[in-house]
Amino acid sequence: MLFSKLATGVLFSIVGAQKLIEHDKLAASGLRNLEQYIKRNGVPSPGTCTMYNVAVRKEWSMLSKAERRNYIEAIQCIHSKPALTPAAVASGAKSRYDDFVVTHVLQTYSVHGTANFLTWHRYYIWAYEQLLRDECGYKGYLPYYNWAWWYENPGKSPLFDGSDTSISNGGTFVPGRNSTCIPSVEAGCPIVLPPGEGGGCVTGPLANWTVSLGPIQTHAEGIKPNPQADGLGYNPRCLNRDVSKEAAYSSRDEVITALIEDSNDVLTFQNRMQGDFANGYLGVHSAGHYTINGDAGSDFFNSPSDPAFYFHHAQVDRTFWIWQNQDIENRKDQVMGTITFLDQPPSRNGTVDDVLTLGPMFRDTFADITIADALSTVGGPFCYVYE
Ligand SMILES: *[C@@H]1O[C@H](CO)[C@@H](O)[C@H](O)[C@H]1NC(C)=O
Ligand SMILES: *[C@@H]1O[C@H](CO)[C@@H](O)[C@H](O)[C@H]1NC(C)=O
Ligand SMILES: *[C@@H]1O[C@H](CO)[C@@H](O)[C@H](O)[C@H]1NC(C)=O
Ligand SMILES: [Cu+2]
């Protein structure tokens, strides 16, 4: 009913704005599968999520200009509210926005290259969406950035075009910069990215945005170091980007579609998504980060300091959702991988009972949940689908 209406809407709107591309067709057929699954089995969270109140997350370009301005105001609001992080944990955290960054930094090695990578980030960006709505008057849902729609020229996308309905541009161009090495454990520099189109501070609505934390493991050169060794001291500076077409090329439609269609289990899916650098394969997750690039965007720990993070990770979550919806019966409970980054040091396998936490700064607002709670976007605390 509502769900299939949504699916049809997706097809029409994509045909209207863009050419119909393959992974979006998989999104639409996956949504129909989800509807059928719910018809047979009910919604996993019947008390809180129904077909009538389900949120629909949309591509940024599909929001009206008023909706985009409402979102930009909400992120500026969350960025102007005082932090709850105690100074003893991160003296550089100045805003409620920074609370999120600290949460990511402190858990970096336990939520990447691990069994909980997809579900932890699902919970993390959902919590951000809730705070924008609950504390900052945002009326919509978390928008995503569809890598494939804009890969030919991400700097001209409605998200990064620098207009008053964008989240600023891809950085002011700085000439004469070096290429970036994407290292792998085995070989030196299997992937080398040439400098992108920016390299300096952004212009547009976030021109005055202050990044407080990091850098910790940035690929950008010339960023002033953090006063603390852990990167959690106060280091106010502009939002810097270096939007990269070369990185974006690794997240075009055929790459996403192959990832979804050729991954028969979640281990294959999550590993491929996070890249196989030694073999020159960036993976759509890394490609999206290096498309944004720059100081925060390329920083493994500090990447959420750039609000573009949440658009990228919503598309990561959408890709996971599309993959799950291709075969819900077999994929709805799949958790694979271990609990340490790339299994170093070797550790046990993750399970559906493992806890996902947003840390002490959010414990009052968002209770710890388990991976089982986060395996469905219409189960646990969640109630959303993607267009
Ligand atoms: C480029 O790399 C070289 C060698 O690592 C370094 O000496 C130089 O400062 C870099 N150039 C810029 C613009 O950062
Ligand atoms: C940034 O701050 C300057 C100085 O206060 C102000 O003139 C300008 O309008 C601000 N720009 C934005 C995009 O907020
Ligand atoms: C962990 O899971 C893998 C499959 O993903 C399996 O082959 C392996 O035996 C498991 N390890 C342990 C210690 O259970
Ligand atoms: Cu992350």
Tab-separated table of C-alpha atoms and ligand atoms in Angstrom, residues 204-208, ligand 2:
chain	number	residue	atom	x	y	z
A	204	GLY	CA	28.686	28.902	1.203
A	205	PRO	CA	26.357	28.346	4.168
A	206	LEU	CA	29.014	26.677	6.346
A	207	ALA	CA	31.761	29.214	5.590
A	208	ASN	CA	31.846	30.143	9.293
B	2	LIG	C1	30.299	34.587	8.255
B	2	LIG	O1	30.655	35.584	9.190
B	2	LIG	C2	30.806	36.875	8.602
B	2	LIG	C3	31.362	37.803	9.688
B	2	LIG	O2	30.588	37.743	10.841
B	2	LIG	C4	29.469	37.336	8.048
B	2	LIG	O3	29.587	38.589	7.442
B	2	LIG	C5	28.982	36.314	7.016
B	2	LIG	O4	27.690	36.640	6.584
B	2	LIG	C6	28.957	34.913	7.603
B	2	LIG	N1	28.685	33.962	6.529
B	2	LIG	C7	27.819	32.969	6.648
B	2	LIG	C8	27.628	32.120	5.438
B	2	LIG	O5	27.224	32.713	7.677
